[in-house]
Coordinates of C-alpha atoms in Angstrom, one line a residue:
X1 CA -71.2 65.9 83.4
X2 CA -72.6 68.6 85.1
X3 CA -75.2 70.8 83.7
X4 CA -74.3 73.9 82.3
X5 CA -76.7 76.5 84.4
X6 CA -75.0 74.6 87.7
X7 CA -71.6 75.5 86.3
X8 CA -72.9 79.1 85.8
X9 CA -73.8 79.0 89.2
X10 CA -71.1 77.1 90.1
X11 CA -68.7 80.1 89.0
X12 CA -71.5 83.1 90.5
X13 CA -69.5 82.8 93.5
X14 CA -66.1 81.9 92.6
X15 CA -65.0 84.7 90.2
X16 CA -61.6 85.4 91.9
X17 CA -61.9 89.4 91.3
X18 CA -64.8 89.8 93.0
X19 CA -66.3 86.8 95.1
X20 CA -65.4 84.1 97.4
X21 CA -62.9 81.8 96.6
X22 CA -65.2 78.6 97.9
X23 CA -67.3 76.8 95.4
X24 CA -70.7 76.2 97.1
X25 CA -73.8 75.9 95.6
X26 CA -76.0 78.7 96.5
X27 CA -79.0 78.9 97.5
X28 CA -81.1 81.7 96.4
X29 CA -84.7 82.7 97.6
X30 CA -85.8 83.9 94.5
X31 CA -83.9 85.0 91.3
X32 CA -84.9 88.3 89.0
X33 CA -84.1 88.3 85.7
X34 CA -84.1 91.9 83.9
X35 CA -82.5 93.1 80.2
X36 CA -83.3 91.8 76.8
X37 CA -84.4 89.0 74.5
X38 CA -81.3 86.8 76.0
X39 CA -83.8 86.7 78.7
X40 CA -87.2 87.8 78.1
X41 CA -89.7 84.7 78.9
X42 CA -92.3 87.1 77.3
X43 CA -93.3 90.3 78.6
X44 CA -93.2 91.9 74.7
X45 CA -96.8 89.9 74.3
X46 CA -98.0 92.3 76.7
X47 CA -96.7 95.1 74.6
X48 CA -97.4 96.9 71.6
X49 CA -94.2 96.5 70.1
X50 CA -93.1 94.3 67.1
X51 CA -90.5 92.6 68.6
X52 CA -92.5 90.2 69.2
X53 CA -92.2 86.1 69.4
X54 CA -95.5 84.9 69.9
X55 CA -95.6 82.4 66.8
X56 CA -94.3 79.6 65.3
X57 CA -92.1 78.7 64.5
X58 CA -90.8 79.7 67.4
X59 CA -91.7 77.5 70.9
X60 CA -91.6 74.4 68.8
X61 CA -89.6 72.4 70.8
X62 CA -90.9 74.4 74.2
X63 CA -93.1 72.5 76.8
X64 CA -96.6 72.1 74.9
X65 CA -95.3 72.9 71.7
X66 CA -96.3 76.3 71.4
X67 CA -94.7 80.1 71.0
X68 CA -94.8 82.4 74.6
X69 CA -92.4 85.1 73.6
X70 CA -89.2 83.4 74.0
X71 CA -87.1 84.0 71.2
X72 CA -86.0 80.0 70.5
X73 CA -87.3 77.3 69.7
X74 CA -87.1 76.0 73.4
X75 CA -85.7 77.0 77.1
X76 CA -83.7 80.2 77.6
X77 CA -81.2 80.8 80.0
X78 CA -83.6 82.1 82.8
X79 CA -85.5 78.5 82.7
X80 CA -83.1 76.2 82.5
X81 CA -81.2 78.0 85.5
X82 CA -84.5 78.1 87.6
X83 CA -84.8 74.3 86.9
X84 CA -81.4 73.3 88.0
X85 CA -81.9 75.2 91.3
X86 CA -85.2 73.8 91.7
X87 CA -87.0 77.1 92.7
X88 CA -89.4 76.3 89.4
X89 CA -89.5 74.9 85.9
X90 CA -89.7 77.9 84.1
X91 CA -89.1 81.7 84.3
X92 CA -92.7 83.3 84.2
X93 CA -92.7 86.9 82.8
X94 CA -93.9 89.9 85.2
X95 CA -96.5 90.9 82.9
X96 CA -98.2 87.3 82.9
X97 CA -101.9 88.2 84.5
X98 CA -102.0 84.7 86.0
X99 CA -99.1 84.6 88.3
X100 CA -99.1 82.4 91.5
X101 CA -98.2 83.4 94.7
X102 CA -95.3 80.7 94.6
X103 CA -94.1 82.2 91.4
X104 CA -94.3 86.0 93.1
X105 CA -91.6 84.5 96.1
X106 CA -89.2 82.9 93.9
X107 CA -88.2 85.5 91.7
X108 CA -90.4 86.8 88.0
X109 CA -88.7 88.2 84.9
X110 CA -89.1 92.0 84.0
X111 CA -86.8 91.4 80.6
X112 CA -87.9 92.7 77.3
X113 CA -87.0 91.9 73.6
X114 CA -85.4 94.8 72.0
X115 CA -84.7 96.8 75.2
X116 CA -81.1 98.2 76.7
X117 CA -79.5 100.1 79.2
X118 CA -80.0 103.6 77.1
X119 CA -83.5 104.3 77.4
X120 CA -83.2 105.7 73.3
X121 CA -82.9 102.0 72.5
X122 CA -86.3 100.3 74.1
X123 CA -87.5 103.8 73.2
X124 CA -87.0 103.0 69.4
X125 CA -88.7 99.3 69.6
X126 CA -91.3 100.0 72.2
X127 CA -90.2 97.8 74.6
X128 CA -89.1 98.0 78.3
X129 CA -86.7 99.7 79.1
X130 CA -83.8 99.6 82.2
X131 CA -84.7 102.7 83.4
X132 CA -87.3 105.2 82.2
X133 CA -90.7 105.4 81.4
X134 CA -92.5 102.2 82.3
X135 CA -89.2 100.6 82.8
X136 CA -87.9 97.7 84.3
X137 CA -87.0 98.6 87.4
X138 CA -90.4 100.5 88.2
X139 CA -92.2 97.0 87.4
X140 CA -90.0 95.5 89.7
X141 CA -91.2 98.5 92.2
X142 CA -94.4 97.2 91.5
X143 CA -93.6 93.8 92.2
X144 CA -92.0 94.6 95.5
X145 CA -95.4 96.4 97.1
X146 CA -97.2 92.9 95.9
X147 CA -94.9 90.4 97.2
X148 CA -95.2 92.6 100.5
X149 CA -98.8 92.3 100.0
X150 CA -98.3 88.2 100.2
X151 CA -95.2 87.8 102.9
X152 CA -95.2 91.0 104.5
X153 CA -92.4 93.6 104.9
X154 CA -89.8 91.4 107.0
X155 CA -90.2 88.0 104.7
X156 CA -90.8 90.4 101.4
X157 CA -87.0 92.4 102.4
X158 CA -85.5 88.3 103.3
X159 CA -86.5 87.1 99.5
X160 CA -85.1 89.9 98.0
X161 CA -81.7 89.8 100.4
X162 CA -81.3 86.7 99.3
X163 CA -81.9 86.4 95.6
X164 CA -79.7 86.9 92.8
X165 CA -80.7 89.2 90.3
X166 CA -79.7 88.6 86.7
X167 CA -78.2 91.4 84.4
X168 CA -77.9 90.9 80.7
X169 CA -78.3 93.8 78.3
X170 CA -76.2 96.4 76.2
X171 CA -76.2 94.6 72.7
X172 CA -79.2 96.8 71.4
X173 CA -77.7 99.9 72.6
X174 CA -74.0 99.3 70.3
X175 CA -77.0 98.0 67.6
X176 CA -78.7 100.9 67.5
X177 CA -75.5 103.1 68.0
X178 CA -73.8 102.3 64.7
X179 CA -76.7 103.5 62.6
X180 CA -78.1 106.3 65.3
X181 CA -77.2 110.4 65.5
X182 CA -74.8 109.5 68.3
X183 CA -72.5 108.0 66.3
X184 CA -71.9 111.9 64.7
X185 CA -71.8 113.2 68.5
X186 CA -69.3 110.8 70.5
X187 CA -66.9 108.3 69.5
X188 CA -67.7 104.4 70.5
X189 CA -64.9 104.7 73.1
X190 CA -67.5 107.6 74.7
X191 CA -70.5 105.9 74.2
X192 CA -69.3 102.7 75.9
X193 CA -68.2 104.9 78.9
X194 CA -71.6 106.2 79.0
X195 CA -73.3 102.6 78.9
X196 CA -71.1 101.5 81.6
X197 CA -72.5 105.1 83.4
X198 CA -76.1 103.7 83.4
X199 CA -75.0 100.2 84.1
X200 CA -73.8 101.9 87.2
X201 CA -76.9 103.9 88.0
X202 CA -79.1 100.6 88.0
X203 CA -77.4 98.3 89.4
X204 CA -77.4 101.0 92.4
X205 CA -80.9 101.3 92.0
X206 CA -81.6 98.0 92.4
X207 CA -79.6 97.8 95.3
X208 CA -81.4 100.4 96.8
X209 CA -84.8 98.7 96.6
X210 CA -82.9 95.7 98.5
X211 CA -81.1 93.6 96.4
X212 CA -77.5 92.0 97.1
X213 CA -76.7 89.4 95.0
X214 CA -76.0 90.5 90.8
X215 CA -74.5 88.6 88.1
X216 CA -73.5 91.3 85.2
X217 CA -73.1 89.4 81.5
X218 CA -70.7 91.5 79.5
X219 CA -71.8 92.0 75.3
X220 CA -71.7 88.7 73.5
X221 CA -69.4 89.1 70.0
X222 CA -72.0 89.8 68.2
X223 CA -70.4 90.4 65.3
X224 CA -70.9 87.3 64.7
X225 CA -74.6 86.8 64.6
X226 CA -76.2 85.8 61.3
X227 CA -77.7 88.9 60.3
X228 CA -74.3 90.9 61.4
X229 CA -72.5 88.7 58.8
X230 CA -75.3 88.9 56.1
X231 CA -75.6 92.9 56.5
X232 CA -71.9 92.8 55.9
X233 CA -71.8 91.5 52.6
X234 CA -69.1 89.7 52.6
X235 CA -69.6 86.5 50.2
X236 CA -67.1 84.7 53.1
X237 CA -69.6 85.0 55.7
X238 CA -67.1 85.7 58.6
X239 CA -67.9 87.6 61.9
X240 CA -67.6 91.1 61.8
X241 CA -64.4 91.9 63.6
X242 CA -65.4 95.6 64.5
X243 CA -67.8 95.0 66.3
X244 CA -66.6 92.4 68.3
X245 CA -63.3 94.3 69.4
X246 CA -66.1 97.1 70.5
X247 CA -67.6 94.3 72.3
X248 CA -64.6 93.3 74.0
X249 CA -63.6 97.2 75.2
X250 CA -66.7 97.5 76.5
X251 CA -66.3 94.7 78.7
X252 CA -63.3 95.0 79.7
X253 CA -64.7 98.4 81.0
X254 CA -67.2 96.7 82.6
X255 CA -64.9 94.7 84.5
X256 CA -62.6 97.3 85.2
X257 CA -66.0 99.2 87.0
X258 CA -67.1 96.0 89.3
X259 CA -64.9 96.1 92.1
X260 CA -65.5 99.3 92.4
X261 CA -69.2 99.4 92.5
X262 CA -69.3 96.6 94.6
X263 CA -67.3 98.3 97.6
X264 CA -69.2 101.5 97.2
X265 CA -72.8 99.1 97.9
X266 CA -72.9 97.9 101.5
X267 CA -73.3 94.1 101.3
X268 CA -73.2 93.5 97.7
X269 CA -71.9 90.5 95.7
X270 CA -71.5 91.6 92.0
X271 CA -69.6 89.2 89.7
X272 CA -69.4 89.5 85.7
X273 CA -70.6 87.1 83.4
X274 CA -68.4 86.2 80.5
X275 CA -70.9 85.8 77.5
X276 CA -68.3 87.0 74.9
X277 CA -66.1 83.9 75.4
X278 CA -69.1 81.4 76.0
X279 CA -70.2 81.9 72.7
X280 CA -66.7 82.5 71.0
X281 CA -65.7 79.0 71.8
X282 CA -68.4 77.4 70.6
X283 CA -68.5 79.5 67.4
X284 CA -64.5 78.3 67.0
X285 CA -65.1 74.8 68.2
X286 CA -68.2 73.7 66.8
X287 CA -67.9 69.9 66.4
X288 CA -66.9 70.0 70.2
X289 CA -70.4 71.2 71.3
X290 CA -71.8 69.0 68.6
X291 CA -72.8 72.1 66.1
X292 CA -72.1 72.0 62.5
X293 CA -74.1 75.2 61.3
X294 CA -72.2 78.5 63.3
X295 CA -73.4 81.0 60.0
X296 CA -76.9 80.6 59.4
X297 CA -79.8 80.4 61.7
X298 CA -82.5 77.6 61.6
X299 CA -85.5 79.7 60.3
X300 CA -85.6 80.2 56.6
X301 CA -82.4 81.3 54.8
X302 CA -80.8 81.7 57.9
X303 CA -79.5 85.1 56.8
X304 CA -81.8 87.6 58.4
X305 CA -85.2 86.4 59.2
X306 CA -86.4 86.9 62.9
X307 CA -88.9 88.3 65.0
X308 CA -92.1 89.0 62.3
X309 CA -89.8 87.5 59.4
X310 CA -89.6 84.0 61.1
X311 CA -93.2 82.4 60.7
X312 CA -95.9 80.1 60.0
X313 CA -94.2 80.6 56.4
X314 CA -90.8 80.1 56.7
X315 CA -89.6 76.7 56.3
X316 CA -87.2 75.3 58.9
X317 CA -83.4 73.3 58.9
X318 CA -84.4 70.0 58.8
X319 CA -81.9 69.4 62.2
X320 CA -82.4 72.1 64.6
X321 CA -79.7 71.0 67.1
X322 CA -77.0 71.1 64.8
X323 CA -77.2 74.8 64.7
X324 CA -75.8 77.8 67.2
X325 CA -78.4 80.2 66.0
X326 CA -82.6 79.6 65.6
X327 CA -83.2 82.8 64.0
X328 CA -80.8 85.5 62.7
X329 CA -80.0 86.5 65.9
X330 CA -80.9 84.1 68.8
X331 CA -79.7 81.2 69.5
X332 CA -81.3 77.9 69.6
X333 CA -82.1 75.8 73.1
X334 CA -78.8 73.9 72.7
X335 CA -76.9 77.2 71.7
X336 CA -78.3 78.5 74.6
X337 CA -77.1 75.5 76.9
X338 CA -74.3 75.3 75.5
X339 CA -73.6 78.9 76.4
X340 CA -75.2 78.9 80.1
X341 CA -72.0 77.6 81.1
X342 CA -70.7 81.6 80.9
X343 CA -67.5 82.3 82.5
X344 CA -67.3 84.5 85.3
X345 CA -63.9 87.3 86.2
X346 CA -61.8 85.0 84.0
X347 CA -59.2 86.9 82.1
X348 CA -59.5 87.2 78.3
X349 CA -57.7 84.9 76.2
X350 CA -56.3 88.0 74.4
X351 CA -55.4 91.3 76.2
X352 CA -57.6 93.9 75.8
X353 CA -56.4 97.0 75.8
X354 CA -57.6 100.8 74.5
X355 CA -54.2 100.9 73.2
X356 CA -53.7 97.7 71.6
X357 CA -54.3 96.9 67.6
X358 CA -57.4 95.6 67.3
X359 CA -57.7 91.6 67.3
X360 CA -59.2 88.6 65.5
X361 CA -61.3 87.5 68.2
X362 CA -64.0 85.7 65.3
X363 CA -63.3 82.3 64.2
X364 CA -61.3 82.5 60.6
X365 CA -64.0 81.2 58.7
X366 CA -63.0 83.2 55.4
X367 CA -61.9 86.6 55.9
X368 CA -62.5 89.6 57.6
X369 CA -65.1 91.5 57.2
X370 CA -66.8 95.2 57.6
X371 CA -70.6 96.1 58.4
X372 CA -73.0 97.4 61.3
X373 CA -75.2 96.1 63.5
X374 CA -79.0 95.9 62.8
X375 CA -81.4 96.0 65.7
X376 CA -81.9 93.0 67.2

């Protein structure tokens, strides 16, 4: 069977909206990863922020058995797609002092735990942000003036031609949204029009300093993460349905906005990830991924211990693999395999519409339920 990150790559260049229709592996020069702790291989180390990741238990099951700042207990995303495509086994973190030259030319991650498109959110966990301040992209900035520094201009402006640059963020913003001010000044249907307004602005920015090549994940449903359930109170310990249909507006937005902002960028392939569904089905199907824990993470009760809250301290499920989620909120290596496999331009199983009655999109575990997001 094939692995997971080759069918994500598989489908980064056969969305039928928005790419070709030939299914080719690619072959990228480099890949850059940038948004939040789906991602981050451990720049918040580097930062004085406690969203932090540094300890056990978490990098138990990572290469030498020890914690960098990935939020698992193994591989994210950003390494096991690096692997597959053989630039390099793991995704190395921009802030990491020791960085080879090999690791400069195939692509370095600039994403940060707690972080989001709105600046206000990395703002509130002093973390890096998309945009301002001693964000993202200016690191990247940073990074292009060094790999020119190695290559030179022409081979430095060839890598970055020919990378793909990896887009996954927004969660923390609708987080931090539900229990903010701006809930009081604009409606979610606004505030999802103006994250889709700064998804815009930096994916044009990034395009600008020379890149071609994006892959956009939409929000996961994560209504449906353990501490979203727990903070809902509901004894059932279903998904939190409000959340996810704002989830699934938002991206539905966000696909409606791609075609669009790919023709307006000379030379740009943009396709859109489908992280909603990839975890949906999983979280519906279990036993057909292998999972039988969907609720509860692995650290401690399950119900709401991450970051600082999952430690040396907290006991751990005695069977690790049979569970979606390591900590409240992120999932564990498997989870994160399992999900790698994210669909790209597919339609949603159920229309999305402003106008439609809001769905069921959780899995029925017991009932529906009410709540807001915590910061993840």
């Amino acid at each position: 069977m094939a692995h997971p990150a080759l069918l994500l790559v598989l489908l980064l260049i056969s969305s039928p909206a928005i790419s070709s229709s030939k299914r080719i592996l690619p072959k990228f020069s480099a890949i850059f990863y940038f948004g939040d702790s789906v991602l981050d291989t451990g720049n918040n180390i580097r930062l004085p922020t406690v969203a932090l990741a540094n300890h056990v238990p978490y990098g138990r099951d990572f290469p030498g058995k020890k914690p960098t700042g990935r939020f698992s207990n193994g591989r994210l995303v950003p390494d096991l797609l690096n692997q597959r495509l053989q630039l390099k086994e793991l995704s190395p973190p921009y802030l990491d002092s020791k960085l080879s030259n090999n690791d400069m030319m195939t692509g370095v991650n600039f994403a940060s735990e707690g972080s989001g498109f709105d600046d206000q959110t990395s703002q509130l966990a002093n973390t890096l942000p998309m945009f301002e301040a001693v964000k993202q992209v200016n690191l990247f900035k940073d990074y292009l003036l060094r790999l020119r520094n190695i290559v030179g201009d022409k081979d430095a402006s060839r890598i970055i031609a020919n990378s793909l640059i990896f887009i996954s963020s927004g969660t923390n913003d609708f987080s931090h949204y539900y229990r903010s001010s701006k809930k009081k000044k604009m409606d979610i249907g606004a505030y999802q029009d103006t994250v889709i307004q700064m998804v815009q602005a930096r994916v044009k920015e990034l395009h600008e300093l020379g890149g071609r090549q994006f892959s956009l994940a939409g929000l996961p449903p994560f209504g449906c993460t353990p501490i979203q359930i727990t903070l809902s109170r509901d004894p059932d310990r279903a998904c939190v349905d409000e959340q996810n249909w704002d989830a699934q507006i938002y991206n539905s937005k966000l696909q409606e906005l791609l075609p669009a902002l790919q023709g307006s960028l000379h030379g740009s392939k943009i396709v859109y990830l489908d992280a909603y569904w990839a975890l949906m089905e999983i979280l519906e199907e279990p036993a057909k991924y292998g999972f039988t824990e969907t609720t509860r993470g692995c650290c401690g009760t399950g119900l709401r211990e991450v970051a600082l809250l999952c430690n040396a301290f907290t006991p751990i499920c005695k069977n690790v693999s049979s569970h979606v989620f390591y900590d409240a909120v992120h999932p564990t290596e498997r989870g994160t395999n399992a999900r790698a496999s994210w669909r790209l331009g597919r339609s949603p199983r159920r229309p999305v519409t402003p106008l439609s009655p809001p769905p069921t999109p959780c899995p029925r575990l017991e009932g529906d339920l009410d709540g807001r997001p915590a910061a993840l």
